[in-house]
Short mmCIF file of C-alpha atoms and ligand atoms in Angstrom, two decimals:
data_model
loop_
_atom_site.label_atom_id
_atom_site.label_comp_id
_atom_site.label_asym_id
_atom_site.label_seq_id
_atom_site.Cartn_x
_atom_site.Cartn_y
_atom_site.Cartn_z
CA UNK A 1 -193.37 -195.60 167.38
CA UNK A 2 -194.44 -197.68 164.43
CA UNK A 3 -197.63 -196.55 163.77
CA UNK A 4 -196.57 -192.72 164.71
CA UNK A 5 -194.05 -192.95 161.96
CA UNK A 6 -196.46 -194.14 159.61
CA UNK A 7 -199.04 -191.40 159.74
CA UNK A 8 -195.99 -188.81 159.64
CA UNK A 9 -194.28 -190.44 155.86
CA UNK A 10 -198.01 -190.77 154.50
CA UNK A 11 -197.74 -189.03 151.34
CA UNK A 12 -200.76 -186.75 149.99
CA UNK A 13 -201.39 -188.81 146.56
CA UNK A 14 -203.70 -191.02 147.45
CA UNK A 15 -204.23 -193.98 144.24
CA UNK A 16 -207.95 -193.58 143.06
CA UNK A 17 -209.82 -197.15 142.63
CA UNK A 18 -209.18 -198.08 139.66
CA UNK A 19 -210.97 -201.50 138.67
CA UNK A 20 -213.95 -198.52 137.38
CA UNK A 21 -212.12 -197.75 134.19
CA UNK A 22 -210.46 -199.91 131.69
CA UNK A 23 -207.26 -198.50 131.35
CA UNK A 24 -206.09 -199.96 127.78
CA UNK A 25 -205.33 -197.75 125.16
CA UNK A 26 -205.54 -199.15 121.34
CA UNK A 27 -203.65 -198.36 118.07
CA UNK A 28 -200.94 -196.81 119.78
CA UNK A 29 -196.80 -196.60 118.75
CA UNK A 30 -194.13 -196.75 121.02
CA UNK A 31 -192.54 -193.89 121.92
CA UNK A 32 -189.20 -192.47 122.36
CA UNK A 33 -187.80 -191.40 125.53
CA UNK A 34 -188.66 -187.74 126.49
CA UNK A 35 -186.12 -184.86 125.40
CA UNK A 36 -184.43 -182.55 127.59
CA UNK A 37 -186.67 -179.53 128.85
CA UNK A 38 -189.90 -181.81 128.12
CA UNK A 39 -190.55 -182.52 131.67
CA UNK A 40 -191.85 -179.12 132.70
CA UNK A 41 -194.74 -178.37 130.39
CA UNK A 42 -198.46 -178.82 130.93
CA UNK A 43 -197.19 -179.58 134.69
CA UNK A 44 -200.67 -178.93 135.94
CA UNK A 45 -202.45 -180.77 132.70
CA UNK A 46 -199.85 -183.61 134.08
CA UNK A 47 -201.14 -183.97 137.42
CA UNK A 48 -205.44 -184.39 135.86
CA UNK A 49 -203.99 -186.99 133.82
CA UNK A 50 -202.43 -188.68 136.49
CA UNK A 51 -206.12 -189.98 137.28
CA UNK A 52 -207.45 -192.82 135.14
CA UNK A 53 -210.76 -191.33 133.85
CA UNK A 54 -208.44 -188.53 131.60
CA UNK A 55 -206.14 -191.69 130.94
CA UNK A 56 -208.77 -193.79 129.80
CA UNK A 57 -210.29 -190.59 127.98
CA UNK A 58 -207.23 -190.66 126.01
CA UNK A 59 -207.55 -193.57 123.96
CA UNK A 60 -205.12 -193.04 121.20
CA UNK A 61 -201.54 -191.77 122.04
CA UNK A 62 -198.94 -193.56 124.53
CA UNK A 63 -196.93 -190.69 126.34
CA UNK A 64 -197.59 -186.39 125.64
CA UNK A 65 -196.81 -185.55 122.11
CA UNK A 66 -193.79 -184.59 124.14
CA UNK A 67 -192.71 -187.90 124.02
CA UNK A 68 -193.39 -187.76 128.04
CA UNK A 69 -194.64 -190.96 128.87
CA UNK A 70 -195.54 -192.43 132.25
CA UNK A 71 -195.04 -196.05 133.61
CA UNK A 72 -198.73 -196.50 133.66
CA UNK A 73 -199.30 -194.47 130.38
CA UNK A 74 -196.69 -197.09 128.81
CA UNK A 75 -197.98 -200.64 130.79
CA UNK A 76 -201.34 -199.55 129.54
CA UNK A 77 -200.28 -199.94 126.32
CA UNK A 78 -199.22 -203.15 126.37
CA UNK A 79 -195.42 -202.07 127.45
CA UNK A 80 -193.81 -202.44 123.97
CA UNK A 81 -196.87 -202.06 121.95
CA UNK A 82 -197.72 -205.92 119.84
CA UNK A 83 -195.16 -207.34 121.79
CA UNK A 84 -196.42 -206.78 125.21
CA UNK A 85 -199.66 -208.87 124.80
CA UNK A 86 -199.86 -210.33 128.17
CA UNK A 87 -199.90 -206.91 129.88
CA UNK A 88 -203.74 -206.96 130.67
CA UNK A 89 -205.73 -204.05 132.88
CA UNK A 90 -205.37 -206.20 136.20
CA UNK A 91 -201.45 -206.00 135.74
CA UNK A 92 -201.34 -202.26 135.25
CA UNK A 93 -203.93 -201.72 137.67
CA UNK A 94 -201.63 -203.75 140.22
CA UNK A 95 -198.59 -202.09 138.54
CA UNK A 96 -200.01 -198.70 139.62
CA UNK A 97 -200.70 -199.51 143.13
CA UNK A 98 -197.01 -200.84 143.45
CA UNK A 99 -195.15 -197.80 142.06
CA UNK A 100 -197.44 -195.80 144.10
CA UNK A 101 -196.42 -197.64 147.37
CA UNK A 102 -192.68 -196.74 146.06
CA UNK A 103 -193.08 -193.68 146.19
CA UNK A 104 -194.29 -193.46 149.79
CA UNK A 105 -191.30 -195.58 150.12
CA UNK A 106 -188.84 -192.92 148.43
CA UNK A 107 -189.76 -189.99 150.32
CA UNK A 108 -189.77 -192.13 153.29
CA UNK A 109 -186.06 -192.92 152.79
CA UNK A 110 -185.17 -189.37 151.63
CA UNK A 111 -186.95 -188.12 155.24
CA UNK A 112 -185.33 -186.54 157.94
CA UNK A 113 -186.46 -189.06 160.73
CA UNK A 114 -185.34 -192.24 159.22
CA UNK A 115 -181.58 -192.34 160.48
CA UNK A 116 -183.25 -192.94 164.23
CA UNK A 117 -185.66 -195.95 162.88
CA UNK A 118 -183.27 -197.47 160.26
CA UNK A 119 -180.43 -197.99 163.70
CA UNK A 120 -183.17 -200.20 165.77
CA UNK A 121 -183.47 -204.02 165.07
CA UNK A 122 -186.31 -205.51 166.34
CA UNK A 123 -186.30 -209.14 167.69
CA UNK A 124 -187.02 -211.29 165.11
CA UNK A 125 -190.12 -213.39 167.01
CA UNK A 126 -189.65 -216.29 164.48
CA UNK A 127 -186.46 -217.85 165.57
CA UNK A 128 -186.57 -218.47 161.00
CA UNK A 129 -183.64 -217.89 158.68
CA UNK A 130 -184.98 -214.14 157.90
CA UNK A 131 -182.50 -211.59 158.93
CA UNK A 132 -183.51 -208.96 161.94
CA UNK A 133 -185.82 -206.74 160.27
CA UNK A 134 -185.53 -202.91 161.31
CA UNK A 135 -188.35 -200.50 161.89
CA UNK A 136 -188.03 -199.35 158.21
CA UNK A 137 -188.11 -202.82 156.68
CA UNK A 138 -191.46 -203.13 158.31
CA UNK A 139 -193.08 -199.97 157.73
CA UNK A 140 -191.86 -200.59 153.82
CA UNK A 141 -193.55 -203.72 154.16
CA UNK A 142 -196.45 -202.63 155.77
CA UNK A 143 -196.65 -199.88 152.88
CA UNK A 144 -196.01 -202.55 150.05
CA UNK A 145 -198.85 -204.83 151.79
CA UNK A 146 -201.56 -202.11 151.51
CA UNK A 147 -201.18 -201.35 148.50
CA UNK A 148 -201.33 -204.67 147.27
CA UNK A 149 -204.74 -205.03 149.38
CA UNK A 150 -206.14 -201.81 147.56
CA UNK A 151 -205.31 -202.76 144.06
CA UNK A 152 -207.83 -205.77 144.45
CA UNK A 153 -205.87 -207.89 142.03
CA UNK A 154 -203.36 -209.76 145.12
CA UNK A 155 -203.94 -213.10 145.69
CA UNK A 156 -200.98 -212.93 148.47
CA UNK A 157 -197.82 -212.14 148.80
CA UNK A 158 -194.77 -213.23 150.23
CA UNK A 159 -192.56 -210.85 151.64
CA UNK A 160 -188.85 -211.30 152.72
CA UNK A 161 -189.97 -209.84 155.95
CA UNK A 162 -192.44 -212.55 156.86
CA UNK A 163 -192.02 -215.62 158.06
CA UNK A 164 -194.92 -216.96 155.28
CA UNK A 165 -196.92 -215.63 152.79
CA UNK A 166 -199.88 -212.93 153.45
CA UNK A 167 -203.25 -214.19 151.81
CA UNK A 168 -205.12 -211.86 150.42
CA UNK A 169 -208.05 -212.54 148.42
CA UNK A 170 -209.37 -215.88 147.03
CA UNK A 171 -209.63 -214.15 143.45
CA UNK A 172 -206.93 -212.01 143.38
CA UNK A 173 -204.98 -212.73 139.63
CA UNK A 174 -201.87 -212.12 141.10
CA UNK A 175 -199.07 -213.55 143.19
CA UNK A 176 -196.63 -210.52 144.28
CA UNK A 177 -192.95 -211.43 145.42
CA UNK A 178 -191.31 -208.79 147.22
CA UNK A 179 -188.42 -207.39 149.12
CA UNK A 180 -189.33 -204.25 150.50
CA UNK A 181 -186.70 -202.32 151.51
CA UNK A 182 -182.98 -204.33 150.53
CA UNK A 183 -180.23 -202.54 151.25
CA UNK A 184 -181.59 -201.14 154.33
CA UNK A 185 -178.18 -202.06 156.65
CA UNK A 186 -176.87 -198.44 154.45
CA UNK A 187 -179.64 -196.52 155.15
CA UNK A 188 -177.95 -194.05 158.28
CA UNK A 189 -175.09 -193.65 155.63
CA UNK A 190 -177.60 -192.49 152.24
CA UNK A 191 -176.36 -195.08 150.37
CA UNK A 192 -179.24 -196.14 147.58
CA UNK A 193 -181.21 -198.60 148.83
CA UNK A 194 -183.87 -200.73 146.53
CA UNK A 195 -186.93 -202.11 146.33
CA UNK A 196 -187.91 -205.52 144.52
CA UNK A 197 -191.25 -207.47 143.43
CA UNK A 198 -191.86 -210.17 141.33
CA UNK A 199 -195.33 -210.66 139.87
CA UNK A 200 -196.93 -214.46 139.16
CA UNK A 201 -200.51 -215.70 137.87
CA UNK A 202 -202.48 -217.41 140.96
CA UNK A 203 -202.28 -221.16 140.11
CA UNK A 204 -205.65 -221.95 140.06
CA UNK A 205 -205.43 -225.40 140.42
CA UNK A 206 -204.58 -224.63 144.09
CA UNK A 207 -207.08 -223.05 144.94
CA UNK A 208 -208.82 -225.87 146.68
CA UNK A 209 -206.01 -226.24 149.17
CA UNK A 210 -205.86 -224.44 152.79
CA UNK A 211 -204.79 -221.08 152.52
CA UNK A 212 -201.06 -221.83 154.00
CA UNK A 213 -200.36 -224.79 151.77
CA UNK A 214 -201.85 -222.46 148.72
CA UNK A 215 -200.09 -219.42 149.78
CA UNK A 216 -196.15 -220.83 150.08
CA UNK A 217 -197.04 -223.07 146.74
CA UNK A 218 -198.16 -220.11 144.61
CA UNK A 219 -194.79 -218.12 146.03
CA UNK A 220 -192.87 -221.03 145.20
CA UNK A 221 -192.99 -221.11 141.56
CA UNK A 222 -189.71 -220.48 139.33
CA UNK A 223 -188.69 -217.75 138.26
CA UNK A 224 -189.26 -218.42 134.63
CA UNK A 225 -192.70 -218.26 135.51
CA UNK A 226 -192.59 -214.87 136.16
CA UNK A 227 -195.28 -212.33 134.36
CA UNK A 228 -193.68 -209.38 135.58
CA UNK A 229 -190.52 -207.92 137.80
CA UNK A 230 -188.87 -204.85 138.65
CA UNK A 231 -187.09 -203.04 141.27
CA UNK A 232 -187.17 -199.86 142.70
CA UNK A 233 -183.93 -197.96 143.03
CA UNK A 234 -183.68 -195.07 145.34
CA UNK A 235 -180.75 -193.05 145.01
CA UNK A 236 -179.90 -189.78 143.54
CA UNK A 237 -183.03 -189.89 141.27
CA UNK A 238 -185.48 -192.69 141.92
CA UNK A 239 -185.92 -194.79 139.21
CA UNK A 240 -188.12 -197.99 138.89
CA UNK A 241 -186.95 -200.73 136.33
CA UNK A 242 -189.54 -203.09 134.95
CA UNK A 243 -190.30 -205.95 132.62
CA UNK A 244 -193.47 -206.94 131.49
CA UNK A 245 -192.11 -209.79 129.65
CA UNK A 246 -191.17 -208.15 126.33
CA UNK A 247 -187.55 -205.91 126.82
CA UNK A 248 -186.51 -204.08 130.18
CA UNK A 249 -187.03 -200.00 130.64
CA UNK A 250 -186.96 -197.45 133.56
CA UNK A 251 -188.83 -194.57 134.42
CA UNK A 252 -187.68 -191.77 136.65
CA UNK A 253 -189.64 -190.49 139.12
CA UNK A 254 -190.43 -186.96 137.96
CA UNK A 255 -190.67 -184.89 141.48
CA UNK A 256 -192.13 -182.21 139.43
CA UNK A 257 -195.45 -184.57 139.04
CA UNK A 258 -195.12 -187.32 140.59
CA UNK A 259 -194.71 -189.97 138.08
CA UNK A 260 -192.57 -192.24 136.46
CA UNK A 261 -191.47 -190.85 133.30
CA UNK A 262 -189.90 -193.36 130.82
CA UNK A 263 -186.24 -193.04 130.40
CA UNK A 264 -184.69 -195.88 129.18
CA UNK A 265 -186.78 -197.71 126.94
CA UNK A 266 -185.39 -201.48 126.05
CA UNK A 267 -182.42 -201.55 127.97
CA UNK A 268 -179.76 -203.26 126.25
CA UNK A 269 -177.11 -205.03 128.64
CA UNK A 270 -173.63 -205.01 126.80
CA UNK A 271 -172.50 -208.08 126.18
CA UNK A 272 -169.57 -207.72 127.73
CA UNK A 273 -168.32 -205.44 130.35
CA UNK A 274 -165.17 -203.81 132.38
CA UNK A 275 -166.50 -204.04 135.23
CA UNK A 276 -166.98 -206.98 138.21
CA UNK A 277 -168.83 -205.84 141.27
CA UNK A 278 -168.23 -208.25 144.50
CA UNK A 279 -167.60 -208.04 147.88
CA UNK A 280 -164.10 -208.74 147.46
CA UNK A 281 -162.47 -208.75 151.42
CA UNK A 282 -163.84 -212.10 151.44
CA UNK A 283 -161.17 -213.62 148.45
CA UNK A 284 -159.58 -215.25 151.10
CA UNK A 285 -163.02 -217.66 151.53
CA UNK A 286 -163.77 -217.76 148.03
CA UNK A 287 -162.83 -221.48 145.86
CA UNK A 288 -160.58 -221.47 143.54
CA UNK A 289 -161.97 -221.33 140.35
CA UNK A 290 -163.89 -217.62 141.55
CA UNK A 291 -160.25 -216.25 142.98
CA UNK A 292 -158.49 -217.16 139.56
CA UNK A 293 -161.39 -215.52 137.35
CA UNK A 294 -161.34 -212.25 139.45
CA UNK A 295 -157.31 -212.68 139.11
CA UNK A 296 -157.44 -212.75 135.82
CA UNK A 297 -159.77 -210.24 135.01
CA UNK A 298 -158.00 -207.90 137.02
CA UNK A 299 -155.12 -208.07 135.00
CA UNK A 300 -156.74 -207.84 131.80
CA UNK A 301 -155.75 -212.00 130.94
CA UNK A 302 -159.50 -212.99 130.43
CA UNK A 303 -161.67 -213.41 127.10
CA UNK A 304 -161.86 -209.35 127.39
CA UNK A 305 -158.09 -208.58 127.07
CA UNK A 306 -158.96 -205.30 129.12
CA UNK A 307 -158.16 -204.63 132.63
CA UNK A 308 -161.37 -204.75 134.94
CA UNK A 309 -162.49 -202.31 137.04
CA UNK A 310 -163.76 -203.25 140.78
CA UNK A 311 -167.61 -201.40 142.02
CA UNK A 312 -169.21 -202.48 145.10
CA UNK A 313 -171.52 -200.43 146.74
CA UNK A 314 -173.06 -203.34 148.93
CA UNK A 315 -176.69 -202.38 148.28
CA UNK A 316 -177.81 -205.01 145.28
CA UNK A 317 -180.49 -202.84 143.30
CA UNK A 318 -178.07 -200.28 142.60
CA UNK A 319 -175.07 -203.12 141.73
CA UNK A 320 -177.33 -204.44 139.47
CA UNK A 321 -178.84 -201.20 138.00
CA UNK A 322 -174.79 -200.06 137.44
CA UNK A 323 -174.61 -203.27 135.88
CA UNK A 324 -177.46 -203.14 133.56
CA UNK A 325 -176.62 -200.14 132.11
CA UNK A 326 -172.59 -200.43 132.56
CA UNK A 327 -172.11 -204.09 131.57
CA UNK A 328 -169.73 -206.67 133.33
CA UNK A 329 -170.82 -208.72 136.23
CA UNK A 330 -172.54 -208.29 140.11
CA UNK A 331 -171.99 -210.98 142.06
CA UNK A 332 -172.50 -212.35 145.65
CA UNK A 333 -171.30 -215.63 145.78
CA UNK A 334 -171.89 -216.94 148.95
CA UNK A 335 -175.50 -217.90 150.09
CA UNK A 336 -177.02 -214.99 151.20
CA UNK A 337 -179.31 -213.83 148.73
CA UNK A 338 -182.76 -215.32 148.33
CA UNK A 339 -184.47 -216.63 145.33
CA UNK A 340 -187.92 -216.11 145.85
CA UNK A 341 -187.64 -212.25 146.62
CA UNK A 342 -184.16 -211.15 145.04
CA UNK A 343 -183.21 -213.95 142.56
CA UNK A 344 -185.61 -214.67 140.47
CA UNK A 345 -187.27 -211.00 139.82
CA UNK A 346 -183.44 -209.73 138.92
CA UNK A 347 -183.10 -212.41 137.11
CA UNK A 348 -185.69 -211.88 135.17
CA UNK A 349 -185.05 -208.13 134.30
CA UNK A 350 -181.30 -209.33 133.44
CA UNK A 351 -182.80 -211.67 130.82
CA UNK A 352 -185.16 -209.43 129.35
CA UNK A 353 -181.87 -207.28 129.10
CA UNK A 354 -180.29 -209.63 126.86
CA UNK A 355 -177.81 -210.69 130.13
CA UNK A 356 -177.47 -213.47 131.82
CA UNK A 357 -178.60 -214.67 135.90
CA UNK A 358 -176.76 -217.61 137.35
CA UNK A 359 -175.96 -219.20 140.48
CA UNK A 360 -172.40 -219.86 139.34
CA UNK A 361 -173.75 -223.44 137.98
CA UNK A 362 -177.58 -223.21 137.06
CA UNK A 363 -179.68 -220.67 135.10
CA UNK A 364 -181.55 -219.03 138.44
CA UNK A 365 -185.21 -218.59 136.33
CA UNK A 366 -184.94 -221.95 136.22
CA UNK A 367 -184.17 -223.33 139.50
CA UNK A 368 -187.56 -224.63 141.64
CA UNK A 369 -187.17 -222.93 145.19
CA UNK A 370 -188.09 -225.34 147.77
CA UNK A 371 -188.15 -222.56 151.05
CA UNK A 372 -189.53 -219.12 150.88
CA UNK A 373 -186.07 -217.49 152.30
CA UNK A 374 -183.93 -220.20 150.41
CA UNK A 375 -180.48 -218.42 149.75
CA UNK A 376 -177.99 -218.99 146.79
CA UNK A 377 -175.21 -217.26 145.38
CA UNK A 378 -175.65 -215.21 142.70
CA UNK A 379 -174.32 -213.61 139.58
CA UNK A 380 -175.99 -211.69 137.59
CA UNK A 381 -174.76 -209.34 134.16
CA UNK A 382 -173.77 -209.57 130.74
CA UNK A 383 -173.79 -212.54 128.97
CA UNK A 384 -169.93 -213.08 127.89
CA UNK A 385 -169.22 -211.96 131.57
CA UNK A 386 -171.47 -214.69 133.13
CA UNK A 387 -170.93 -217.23 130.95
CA UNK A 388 -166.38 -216.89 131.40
CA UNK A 389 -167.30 -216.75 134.83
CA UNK A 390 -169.13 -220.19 135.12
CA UNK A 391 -166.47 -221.82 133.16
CA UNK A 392 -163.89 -221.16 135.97
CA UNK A 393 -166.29 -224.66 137.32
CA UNK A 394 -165.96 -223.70 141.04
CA UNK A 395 -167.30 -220.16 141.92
CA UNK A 396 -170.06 -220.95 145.00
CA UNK A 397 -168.71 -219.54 148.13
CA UNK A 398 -169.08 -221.78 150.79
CA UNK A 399 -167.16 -221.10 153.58
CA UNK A 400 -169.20 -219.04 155.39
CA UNK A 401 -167.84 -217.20 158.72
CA UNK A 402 -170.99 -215.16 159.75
CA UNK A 403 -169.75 -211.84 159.21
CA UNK A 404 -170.08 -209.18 160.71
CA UNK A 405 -170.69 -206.37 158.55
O1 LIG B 1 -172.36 -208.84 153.01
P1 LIG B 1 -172.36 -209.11 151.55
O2 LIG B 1 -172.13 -210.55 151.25
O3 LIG B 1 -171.43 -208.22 150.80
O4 LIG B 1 -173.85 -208.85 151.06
C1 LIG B 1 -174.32 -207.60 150.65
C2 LIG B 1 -175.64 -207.77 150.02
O5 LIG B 1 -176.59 -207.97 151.03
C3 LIG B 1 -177.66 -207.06 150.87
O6 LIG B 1 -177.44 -205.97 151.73
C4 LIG B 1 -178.96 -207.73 151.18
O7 LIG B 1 -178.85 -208.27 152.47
P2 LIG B 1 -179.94 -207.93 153.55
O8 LIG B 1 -181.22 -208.46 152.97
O9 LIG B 1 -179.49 -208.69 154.75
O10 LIG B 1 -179.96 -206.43 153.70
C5 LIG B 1 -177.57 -206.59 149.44
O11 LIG B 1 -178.17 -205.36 149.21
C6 LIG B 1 -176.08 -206.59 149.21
O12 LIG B 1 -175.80 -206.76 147.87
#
């Protein structure tokens, strides 16, 4: 069934190699977001310049004079123009074959045959501390893994649905972080589901160990380590959220060509929000201190003398990407969440965002993970939000039950 389902979500685009053309552009400006109506012109011109020899033939200009500008269009110059200095050719070479794997991913998810795969868990050989993975989590990591092999730029990757890390290639620059399908328990009922990667430099001073011992050391490193991060949220429109270590935008996947069109350039997390998004049937196993803050921020008695609002949608890309653009606070405060795959890269796009990631005590980015699938609690959001929230002293969940849903 696997392999039959493959071959049937395999879409058409396939990514050209792309190590044969340097893909930086020089002297370029940032540009603004596209207007409404842009998206449909030059459609055809749109889908040539999707291939790197008419992107590298352009040399001067970041996005159409449109102001339509793609992900790789934007990474390739430099993400925010001076600012985005470390964003060499290997990263948007690598970025390319990721958002190209999410898009196999999206129309997957969208298709007609997933309900059947997403309801089947398959025994989890390991006897580890990784959930069940279903038929979809694998074929998203299968799909994730080979594009990661084709961009030629992955030293290895760790996975959430692996017991250990994947080596690659001895020279790849890269370490790639990645959760391939989260979320995937809503998947029968459409609710968005999300992908997430986190990006590192190969510590080369490893590289004399044996691959295992080199592969979960390089996937260990902290968060504030991070080159690059994103997620993938796939929902109404499919949008895919990035940092390249200078400011947090999105693109939206244009169905009309294909590609990630910039939409939010520089997201700005407000400060402060209305909003606190948490699983809240389980108050009656929270401590203290985490009941009394979502009390009092309930009733409008916090530092915000408003009354909050509760969202939970139980799928944590699309928490998060509500939160980013909404303000307030997404939290799961038990340990279930892992650090290596879902922690740090959110993190890391909530910083760039201005907000702030915690696990209710410590800054996550700069926590040093110690397993692959080490779990924490989490909250993650606007800065004022976070930081009331911590002072309430005892927020970790730790009575845990083992629920059920
Ligand atoms: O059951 P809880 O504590 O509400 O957890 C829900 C969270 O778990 C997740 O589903 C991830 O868990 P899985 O990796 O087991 O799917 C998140 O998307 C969501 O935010």
């Amino acid at each position: 069934m696997k392999s039959l389902t493959i071959t049937r979500y395999t879409t058409p685009i396939s990514p050209p190699r792309l190590d044969l053309y340097s893909l930086r552009q020089t002297g370029a400006s940032v540009v603004s977001p596209p207007t409404a109506g842009s998206n449909r012109r030059g459609m055809e011109s749109r889908r040539e310049s999707a291939s790197f020899k008419s992107l590298a033939a352009r040399q001067n200009s970041i996005g159409d004079d449109d102001g339509y500008c793609t992900l790789v269009d934007f990474a390739g110059n430099g993400g925010e123009g001076r600012e985005g200095k470390n964003v060499g050719d290997d990263l948007v070479v690598l970025l390319y074959h990721i958002q190209h794997a999410c898009k196999r991913i999206a129309s997957l998810v969208a298709s007609p045959f997933n309900s059947s795969l997403g309801k089947r868990s398959v025994n989890s050989s390991s006897g580890s501390d990784r959930d069940a993975p279903k038929p979809l989590d694998i074929i998203t990591n299968d799909i994730i893994l080979s594009s990661l092999r084709n961009s030629g730029k992955v030293a290895v990757m760790a996975s959430e649905e692996n017991d250990s890390p994947t080596w690659i290639k001895d020279d790849g620059p890269y370490v790639v972080v990645v959760d391939p399908l989260d979320g995937s328990r809503n998947i029968d009922a459409s609710i968005p589901t999300g992908t997430i990667f986190g990006i590192y430099n190969r510590l080369v001073e490893l590289d004399h160990l044996p691959v295992e011992e080199k592969g979960e050391l390089n996937s260990l490193q902290r968060g504030n380590r991070l080159v690059a991060s994103g997620y993938v949220l796939y929902s109404s429109a499919t949008i895919l959220c990035v940092s390249l270590g200078s400011g947090t935008h999105a693109f939206t996947l244009d169905h009309s060509t294909g590609e990630f069109v910039l939409t939010h350039q520089s997201i700005k997390i407000p400060t402060r929000g209305q909003i606190y998004s948490v699983n809240d049937a389980r108050y009656f196993d929270w401590p203290e201190g985490l009941r009394k803050y979502i009390d009092t921020v309930r009733q409008g008695k916090g530092q915000n003398p408003k009354k909050y609002s509760a969202r939970y949608i139980c799928s944590l890309v699309a928490d998060l990407h509500r939160t980013l653009l909404y303000g307030g606070v997404a939290m799961n405060p038990r340990d279930h969440l892992r650090i290596v795959y879902e922690g740090n890269p959110l993190a890391f796009l909530v910083e760039q965002a201005g907000g702030k990631a915690s696990d209710g005590k410590r800054e996550i980015l700069s926590i040093q993970p110690v397993k692959l699938h080490q779990r924490l609690p989490l909250f993650l959001g606007s800065l004022e939000d976070v930081t009331e929230l911590e002072s309430y002293g005892n927020v970790q969940q730790t009575v845990n039950p083992g629920y059920e849903v």
